[in-house]
PDB file of C-alpha atoms in Angstrom:
ATOM      1  CA  MET B 900     -16.622  -8.318 -65.888  1.00  0.00           C
ATOM      2  CA  SER B 901     -15.351  -8.977 -69.361  1.00  0.00           C
ATOM      3  CA  SER B 902     -12.443 -11.482 -70.079  1.00  0.00           C
ATOM      4  CA  SER B 903     -10.224  -8.622 -71.394  1.00  0.00           C
ATOM      5  CA  ARG B 904     -10.769  -6.873 -67.959  1.00  0.00           C
ATOM      6  CA  LEU B 905      -9.653 -10.090 -66.137  1.00  0.00           C
ATOM      7  CA  ALA B 906      -6.641 -10.366 -68.372  1.00  0.00           C
ATOM      8  CA  ASP B 907      -5.601  -6.834 -67.490  1.00  0.00           C
ATOM      9  CA  LEU B 908      -5.748  -7.806 -63.756  1.00  0.00           C
ATOM     10  CA  ALA B 909      -3.744 -10.998 -64.152  1.00  0.00           C
ATOM     11  CA  PRO B 910      -0.114 -10.873 -63.113  1.00  0.00           C
ATOM     12  CA  THR B 911       2.486 -10.876 -65.869  1.00  0.00           C
ATOM     13  CA  PRO B 912       4.841 -13.849 -66.303  1.00  0.00           C
ATOM     14  CA  GLY B 913       7.713 -11.596 -65.346  1.00  0.00           C
ATOM     15  CA  ALA B 914       6.071 -10.546 -62.178  1.00  0.00           C
ATOM     16  CA  LEU B 915       5.169 -14.161 -61.335  1.00  0.00           C
ATOM     17  CA  LEU B 916       8.727 -15.247 -61.991  1.00  0.00           C
ATOM     18  CA  GLY B 917      10.118 -12.401 -59.853  1.00  0.00           C
ATOM     19  CA  ARG B 918       7.846 -13.528 -56.943  1.00  0.00           C
ATOM     20  CA  LEU B 919       8.983 -17.181 -57.471  1.00  0.00           C
ATOM     21  CA  GLY B 920      12.645 -16.099 -57.425  1.00  0.00           C
ATOM     22  CA  MET B 921      12.176 -14.132 -54.201  1.00  0.00           C
ATOM     23  CA  ALA B 922      10.277 -17.058 -52.609  1.00  0.00           C
ATOM     24  CA  ARG B 923      13.106 -19.447 -53.584  1.00  0.00           C
ATOM     25  CA  ARG B 924      15.723 -17.144 -51.968  1.00  0.00           C
ATOM     26  CA  VAL B 925      13.701 -16.831 -48.772  1.00  0.00           C
ATOM     27  CA  ALA B 926      13.201 -20.705 -48.700  1.00  0.00           C
ATOM     28  CA  ASP B 927      16.953 -21.387 -49.340  1.00  0.00           C
ATOM     29  CA  ASP B 928      17.871 -18.887 -46.647  1.00  0.00           C
ATOM     30  CA  ALA B 929      15.480 -20.596 -44.183  1.00  0.00           C
ATOM     31  CA  GLU B 930      16.824 -24.062 -44.964  1.00  0.00           C
ATOM     32  CA  ALA B 931      20.431 -22.874 -44.426  1.00  0.00           C
ATOM     33  CA  GLU B 932      19.350 -21.379 -41.144  1.00  0.00           C
ATOM     34  CA  ILE B 933      17.769 -24.683 -40.183  1.00  0.00           C
ATOM     35  CA  LEU B 934      21.088 -26.408 -40.673  1.00  0.00           C
ATOM     36  CA  GLU B 935      22.854 -23.758 -38.520  1.00  0.00           C
ATOM     37  CA  ILE B 936      20.272 -24.290 -35.837  1.00  0.00           C
ATOM     38  CA  ALA B 937      20.838 -28.072 -36.097  1.00  0.00           C
ATOM     39  CA  VAL B 938      24.559 -27.666 -35.413  1.00  0.00           C
ATOM     40  CA  GLU B 939      23.925 -25.451 -32.531  1.00  0.00           C
ATOM     41  CA  TRP B 940      21.239 -27.789 -31.206  1.00  0.00           C
ATOM     42  CA  ALA B 941      23.598 -30.739 -31.353  1.00  0.00           C
ATOM     43  CA  HIS B 942      26.441 -28.791 -29.731  1.00  0.00           C
ATOM     44  CA  SER B 943      24.096 -27.702 -26.912  1.00  0.00           C
ATOM     45  CA  HIS B 944      23.049 -31.405 -26.328  1.00  0.00           C
ATOM     46  CA  PRO B 945      26.311 -33.266 -25.899  1.00  0.00           C
ATOM     47  CA  VAL B 946      26.468 -36.733 -24.329  1.00  0.00           C
ATOM     48  CA  LEU B 947      27.223 -36.435 -20.562  1.00  0.00           C
ATOM     49  CA  GLU B 948      29.315 -38.785 -18.851  1.00  0.00           C
ATOM     50  CA  GLY B 949      27.419 -41.903 -18.030  1.00  0.00           C
ATOM     51  CA  GLU B 950      24.607 -41.061 -20.399  1.00  0.00           C
ATOM     52  CA  GLU B 951      23.613 -42.743 -23.608  1.00  0.00           C
ATOM     53  CA  GLY B 952      23.794 -40.935 -26.973  1.00  0.00           C
ATOM     54  CA  TRP B 953      24.120 -41.291 -30.698  1.00  0.00           C
ATOM     55  CA  ASP B 954      27.813 -41.973 -30.184  1.00  0.00           C
ATOM     56  CA  ALA B 955      29.873 -43.382 -32.987  1.00  0.00           C
ATOM     57  CA  ALA B 956      32.949 -42.090 -31.130  1.00  0.00           C
ATOM     58  CA  GLN B 957      33.114 -45.260 -28.914  1.00  0.00           C
ATOM     59  CA  SER B 958      33.296 -47.372 -32.040  1.00  0.00           C
ATOM     60  CA  TRP B 959      35.806 -45.464 -34.139  1.00  0.00           C
ATOM     61  CA  ARG B 960      38.254 -44.650 -31.367  1.00  0.00           C
ATOM     62  CA  VAL B 961      39.531 -48.280 -31.458  1.00  0.00           C
ATOM     63  CA  GLY B 962      43.180 -48.511 -32.468  1.00  0.00           C
ATOM     64  CA  PRO B 963      46.281 -47.041 -31.064  1.00  0.00           C
ATOM     65  CA  ALA B 964      46.625 -43.244 -31.565  1.00  0.00           C
ATOM     66  CA  ALA B 965      49.516 -43.907 -34.100  1.00  0.00           C
ATOM     67  CA  ILE B 966      47.116 -45.696 -36.372  1.00  0.00           C
ATOM     68  CA  TRP B 967      43.802 -43.809 -36.345  1.00  0.00           C
ATOM     69  CA  GLN B 968      42.762 -40.188 -36.497  1.00  0.00           C
ATOM     70  CA  PRO B 969      39.509 -38.767 -35.252  1.00  0.00           C
ATOM     71  CA  GLY B 970      36.861 -39.391 -37.938  1.00  0.00           C
ATOM     72  CA  GLU B 971      38.896 -42.065 -39.609  1.00  0.00           C
ATOM     73  CA  LEU B 972      37.726 -45.532 -39.699  1.00  0.00           C
ATOM     74  CA  ASP B 973      39.878 -48.546 -38.616  1.00  0.00           C
ATOM     75  CA  ALA B 974      39.189 -52.143 -39.692  1.00  0.00           C
ATOM     76  CA  SER B 975      36.978 -53.016 -36.789  1.00  0.00           C
ATOM     77  CA  VAL B 976      34.609 -50.207 -37.727  1.00  0.00           C
ATOM     78  CA  ALA B 977      34.736 -50.700 -41.448  1.00  0.00           C
ATOM     79  CA  ASP B 978      33.568 -54.285 -40.970  1.00  0.00           C
ATOM     80  CA  THR B 979      30.700 -53.383 -38.639  1.00  0.00           C
ATOM     81  CA  PRO B 980      27.250 -54.118 -39.810  1.00  0.00           C
ATOM     82  CA  ASP B 981      25.946 -51.150 -37.858  1.00  0.00           C
ATOM     83  CA  VAL B 982      25.146 -48.500 -40.355  1.00  0.00           C
ATOM     84  CA  GLU B 983      24.472 -45.939 -37.787  1.00  0.00           C
ATOM     85  CA  THR B 984      27.969 -46.328 -36.321  1.00  0.00           C
ATOM     86  CA  MET B 985      29.283 -45.663 -39.956  1.00  0.00           C
ATOM     87  CA  GLU B 986      27.050 -42.686 -40.503  1.00  0.00           C
ATOM     88  CA  TRP B 987      28.009 -40.917 -37.265  1.00  0.00           C
ATOM     89  CA  CYS B 988      31.714 -41.539 -37.643  1.00  0.00           C
ATOM     90  CA  GLY B 989      33.867 -38.345 -37.134  1.00  0.00           C
ATOM     91  CA  ILE B 990      31.165 -36.124 -35.764  1.00  0.00           C
ATOM     92  CA  PRO B 991      30.387 -35.307 -32.132  1.00  0.00           C
ATOM     93  CA  PRO B 992      27.935 -37.491 -30.314  1.00  0.00           C
ATOM     94  CA  ILE B 993      24.639 -36.004 -29.198  1.00  0.00           C
ATOM     95  CA  ALA B 994      22.302 -36.821 -26.263  1.00  0.00           C
ATOM     96  CA  TRP B 995      19.962 -39.720 -27.315  1.00  0.00           C
ATOM     97  CA  ASP B 996      16.830 -37.634 -26.795  1.00  0.00           C
ATOM     98  CA  ALA B 997      18.061 -34.551 -28.724  1.00  0.00           C
ATOM     99  CA  PRO B 998      16.741 -35.450 -32.168  1.00  0.00           C
ATOM    100  CA  ALA B 999      13.120 -35.838 -30.987  1.00  0.00           C
ATOM    101  CA  ALA B1000      12.532 -32.359 -29.735  1.00  0.00           C
ATOM    102  CA  PHE B1001      14.404 -30.911 -32.659  1.00  0.00           C
ATOM    103  CA  ALA B1002      12.306 -32.903 -35.104  1.00  0.00           C
ATOM    104  CA  ALA B1003       9.076 -32.095 -33.491  1.00  0.00           C
ATOM    105  CA  ALA B1004       9.787 -28.357 -33.627  1.00  0.00           C
ATOM    106  CA  ASN B1005      10.691 -28.752 -37.283  1.00  0.00           C
ATOM    107  CA  ASN B1006       7.506 -30.686 -38.058  1.00  0.00           C
ATOM    108  CA  MET B1007       9.292 -33.893 -39.049  1.00  0.00           C
ATOM    109  CA  THR B1008       9.787 -37.515 -37.898  1.00  0.00           C
ATOM    110  CA  THR B1009      12.522 -38.163 -35.329  1.00  0.00           C
ATOM    111  CA  THR B1010      14.303 -40.175 -37.908  1.00  0.00           C
ATOM    112  CA  ALA B1011      14.296 -37.323 -40.326  1.00  0.00           C
ATOM    113  CA  GLY B1012      15.289 -34.863 -37.657  1.00  0.00           C
ATOM    114  CA  LYS B1013      18.238 -37.098 -36.587  1.00  0.00           C
ATOM    115  CA  ALA B1014      19.361 -37.362 -40.353  1.00  0.00           C
ATOM    116  CA  LEU B1015      19.208 -33.526 -40.616  1.00  0.00           C
ATOM    117  CA  ILE B1016      21.281 -33.069 -37.513  1.00  0.00           C
ATOM    118  CA  ARG B1017      23.668 -35.661 -38.717  1.00  0.00           C
ATOM    119  CA  ASP B1018      24.106 -34.099 -42.185  1.00  0.00           C
ATOM    120  CA  ALA B1019      24.616 -30.642 -40.645  1.00  0.00           C
ATOM    121  CA  LEU B1020      27.269 -31.958 -38.320  1.00  0.00           C
ATOM    122  CA  VAL B1021      29.032 -33.704 -41.236  1.00  0.00           C
ATOM    123  CA  LEU B1022      29.056 -30.370 -43.094  1.00  0.00           C
ATOM    124  CA  ARG B1023      30.362 -28.443 -39.996  1.00  0.00           C
ATOM    125  CA  HIS B1024      33.014 -30.885 -38.797  1.00  0.00           C
ATOM    126  CA  ARG B1025      34.066 -32.925 -41.928  1.00  0.00           C
ATOM    127  CA  LEU B1026      33.348 -30.574 -44.863  1.00  0.00           C
ATOM    128  CA  PRO B1027      34.302 -27.141 -43.569  1.00  0.00           C
ATOM    129  CA  LEU B1028      34.855 -25.601 -46.962  1.00  0.00           C
ATOM    130  CA  ILE B1029      31.342 -26.429 -48.204  1.00  0.00           C
ATOM    131  CA  TRP B1030      29.949 -25.550 -44.827  1.00  0.00           C
ATOM    132  CA  ALA B1031      31.373 -21.999 -45.267  1.00  0.00           C
ATOM    133  CA  ARG B1032      29.690 -21.679 -48.635  1.00  0.00           C
ATOM    134  CA  VAL B1033      26.365 -22.762 -47.014  1.00  0.00           C
ATOM    135  CA  LEU B1034      26.819 -20.144 -44.421  1.00  0.00           C
ATOM    136  CA  GLU B1035      27.404 -17.503 -47.117  1.00  0.00           C
ATOM    137  CA  ARG B1036      24.224 -18.795 -48.791  1.00  0.00           C
ATOM    138  CA  GLU B1037      26.231 -19.775 -51.843  1.00  0.00           C
ATOM    139  CA  VAL B1038      25.189 -23.452 -51.791  1.00  0.00           C
ATOM    140  CA  PRO B1039      21.555 -24.544 -51.166  1.00  0.00           C
ATOM    141  CA  ALA B1040      21.162 -26.634 -47.915  1.00  0.00           C
ATOM    142  CA  TRP B1041      19.593 -29.549 -49.854  1.00  0.00           C
ATOM    143  CA  ARG B1042      22.567 -29.774 -52.224  1.00  0.00           C
ATOM    144  CA  ALA B1043      25.077 -29.534 -49.423  1.00  0.00           C
ATOM    145  CA  ARG B1044      23.272 -32.324 -47.576  1.00  0.00           C
ATOM    146  CA  LYS B1045      23.687 -34.543 -50.658  1.00  0.00           C
ATOM    147  CA  VAL B1046      27.382 -34.068 -50.336  1.00  0.00           C
ATOM    148  CA  ALA B1047      27.304 -34.856 -46.619  1.00  0.00           C
ATOM    149  CA  GLN B1048      25.331 -38.010 -47.275  1.00  0.00           C
ATOM    150  CA  ALA B1049      27.744 -39.119 -49.957  1.00  0.00           C
ATOM    151  CA  VAL B1050      30.695 -39.043 -47.599  1.00  0.00           C
ATOM    152  CA  LEU B1051      29.020 -40.746 -44.597  1.00  0.00           C
ATOM    153  CA  GLY B1052      31.462 -43.150 -42.988  1.00  0.00           C
ATOM    154  CA  ALA B1053      34.375 -42.293 -45.274  1.00  0.00           C
ATOM    155  CA  HIS B1054      38.029 -41.990 -44.206  1.00  0.00           C
ATOM    156  CA  ALA B1055      38.892 -38.509 -42.925  1.00  0.00           C
ATOM    157  CA  ASP B1056      41.509 -37.966 -45.794  1.00  0.00           C
ATOM    158  CA  VAL B1057      38.803 -38.908 -48.375  1.00  0.00           C
ATOM    159  CA  VAL B1058      36.318 -36.540 -46.933  1.00  0.00           C
ATOM    160  CA  GLU B1059      38.888 -33.683 -46.796  1.00  0.00           C
ATOM    161  CA  ALA B1060      39.834 -34.400 -50.514  1.00  0.00           C
ATOM    162  CA  VAL B1061      36.149 -34.520 -51.527  1.00  0.00           C
ATOM    163  CA  ASP B1062      35.540 -31.131 -49.633  1.00  0.00           C
ATOM    164  CA  GLN B1063      38.447 -29.562 -51.593  1.00  0.00           C
ATOM    165  CA  ALA B1064      37.415 -31.042 -54.961  1.00  0.00           C
ATOM    166  CA  VAL B1065      33.669 -30.176 -54.758  1.00  0.00           C
ATOM    167  CA  VAL B1066      33.816 -26.745 -52.866  1.00  0.00           C
ATOM    168  CA  GLY B1067      33.983 -24.755 -56.207  1.00  0.00           C
ATOM    169  CA  ILE B1068      31.093 -26.642 -57.792  1.00  0.00           C
ATOM    170  CA  ALA B1069      28.994 -27.467 -54.741  1.00  0.00           C
ATOM    171  CA  HIS B1070      26.228 -25.142 -55.692  1.00  0.00           C
ATOM    172  CA  LYS B1071      25.630 -27.138 -58.879  1.00  0.00           C
ATOM    173  CA  VAL B1072      27.180 -30.616 -58.294  1.00  0.00           C
ATOM    174  CA  GLY B1073      24.955 -33.516 -59.341  1.00  0.00           C
ATOM    175  CA  SER B1074      24.853 -37.092 -57.913  1.00  0.00           C
ATOM    176  CA  VAL B1075      26.830 -38.572 -60.850  1.00  0.00           C
ATOM    177  CA  THR B1076      29.765 -36.041 -60.578  1.00  0.00           C
ATOM    178  CA  LEU B1077      29.725 -36.315 -56.862  1.00  0.00           C
ATOM    179  CA  ALA B1078      29.960 -40.121 -57.022  1.00  0.00           C
ATOM    180  CA  ARG B1079      32.797 -39.928 -59.515  1.00  0.00           C
ATOM    181  CA  ILE B1080      34.740 -37.523 -57.319  1.00  0.00           C
ATOM    182  CA  LEU B1081      34.247 -39.650 -54.338  1.00  0.00           C
ATOM    183  CA  ASP B1082      35.301 -42.802 -56.124  1.00  0.00           C
ATOM    184  CA  GLU B1083      38.481 -40.909 -57.581  1.00  0.00           C
ATOM    185  CA  GLN B1084      39.519 -39.794 -54.135  1.00  0.00           C
ATOM    186  CA  LEU B1085      38.953 -43.211 -52.653  1.00  0.00           C
ATOM    187  CA  LEU B1086      40.892 -44.880 -55.398  1.00  0.00           C
ATOM    188  CA  ARG B1087      43.772 -42.231 -54.986  1.00  0.00           C
ATOM    189  CA  LEU B1088      43.972 -42.467 -51.213  1.00  0.00           C
ATOM    190  CA  HIS B1089      42.888 -46.047 -50.535  1.00  0.00           C
ATOM    191  CA  ALA B1090      43.407 -47.997 -53.662  1.00  0.00           C
ATOM    192  CA  GLU B1091      43.466 -51.470 -52.049  1.00  0.00           C
ATOM    193  CA  GLU B1092      40.191 -50.811 -50.160  1.00  0.00           C
ATOM    194  CA  ARG B1093      38.510 -49.410 -53.265  1.00  0.00           C
ATOM    195  CA  GLU B1094      39.639 -52.378 -55.428  1.00  0.00           C
ATOM    196  CA  ILE B1095      38.099 -54.799 -52.873  1.00  0.00           C
ATOM    197  CA  LYS B1096      34.745 -52.973 -53.056  1.00  0.00           C
TER     198      LYS B1096
END
């Protein structure tokens, strides 16, 4: 075969980019569905009475009801060295063995599976506006997870404010903008705590 004949059989750049765009849409849809499955998996594997779980709830339900709200840290939790307690604050606890099976089915480590479940629960329970855009396939799962990770352990009112501030740009928000918005909301709502940090 001549080189000119091979060139005639080669796909055009436009065709390749079209295939790439289609593959990206399929991959994004699959990643969003994995987040949905993670939420359903977590909800179907609650901590039963007397069992252990990934339960930050015991730690953040500390003060009197007049002081704390579900998902909001009080001083005893804010000072804890336990990063996991902070990260799982404000989301439902799940059975201790739930992440392992989920992770295995998703071909990832248990630690990665647990983080994915945590991020999905943060989106579903603490960032409902952004979660709705994920469900509509308007925000890629990886970008939504970045927002979820940015607000881990934050006060409920700060998370709500970030959700409202970011929802319109969640499909394109970068790390610098996200950090700035989070800092602004923390300064606006908890100035003393922000100044201490």
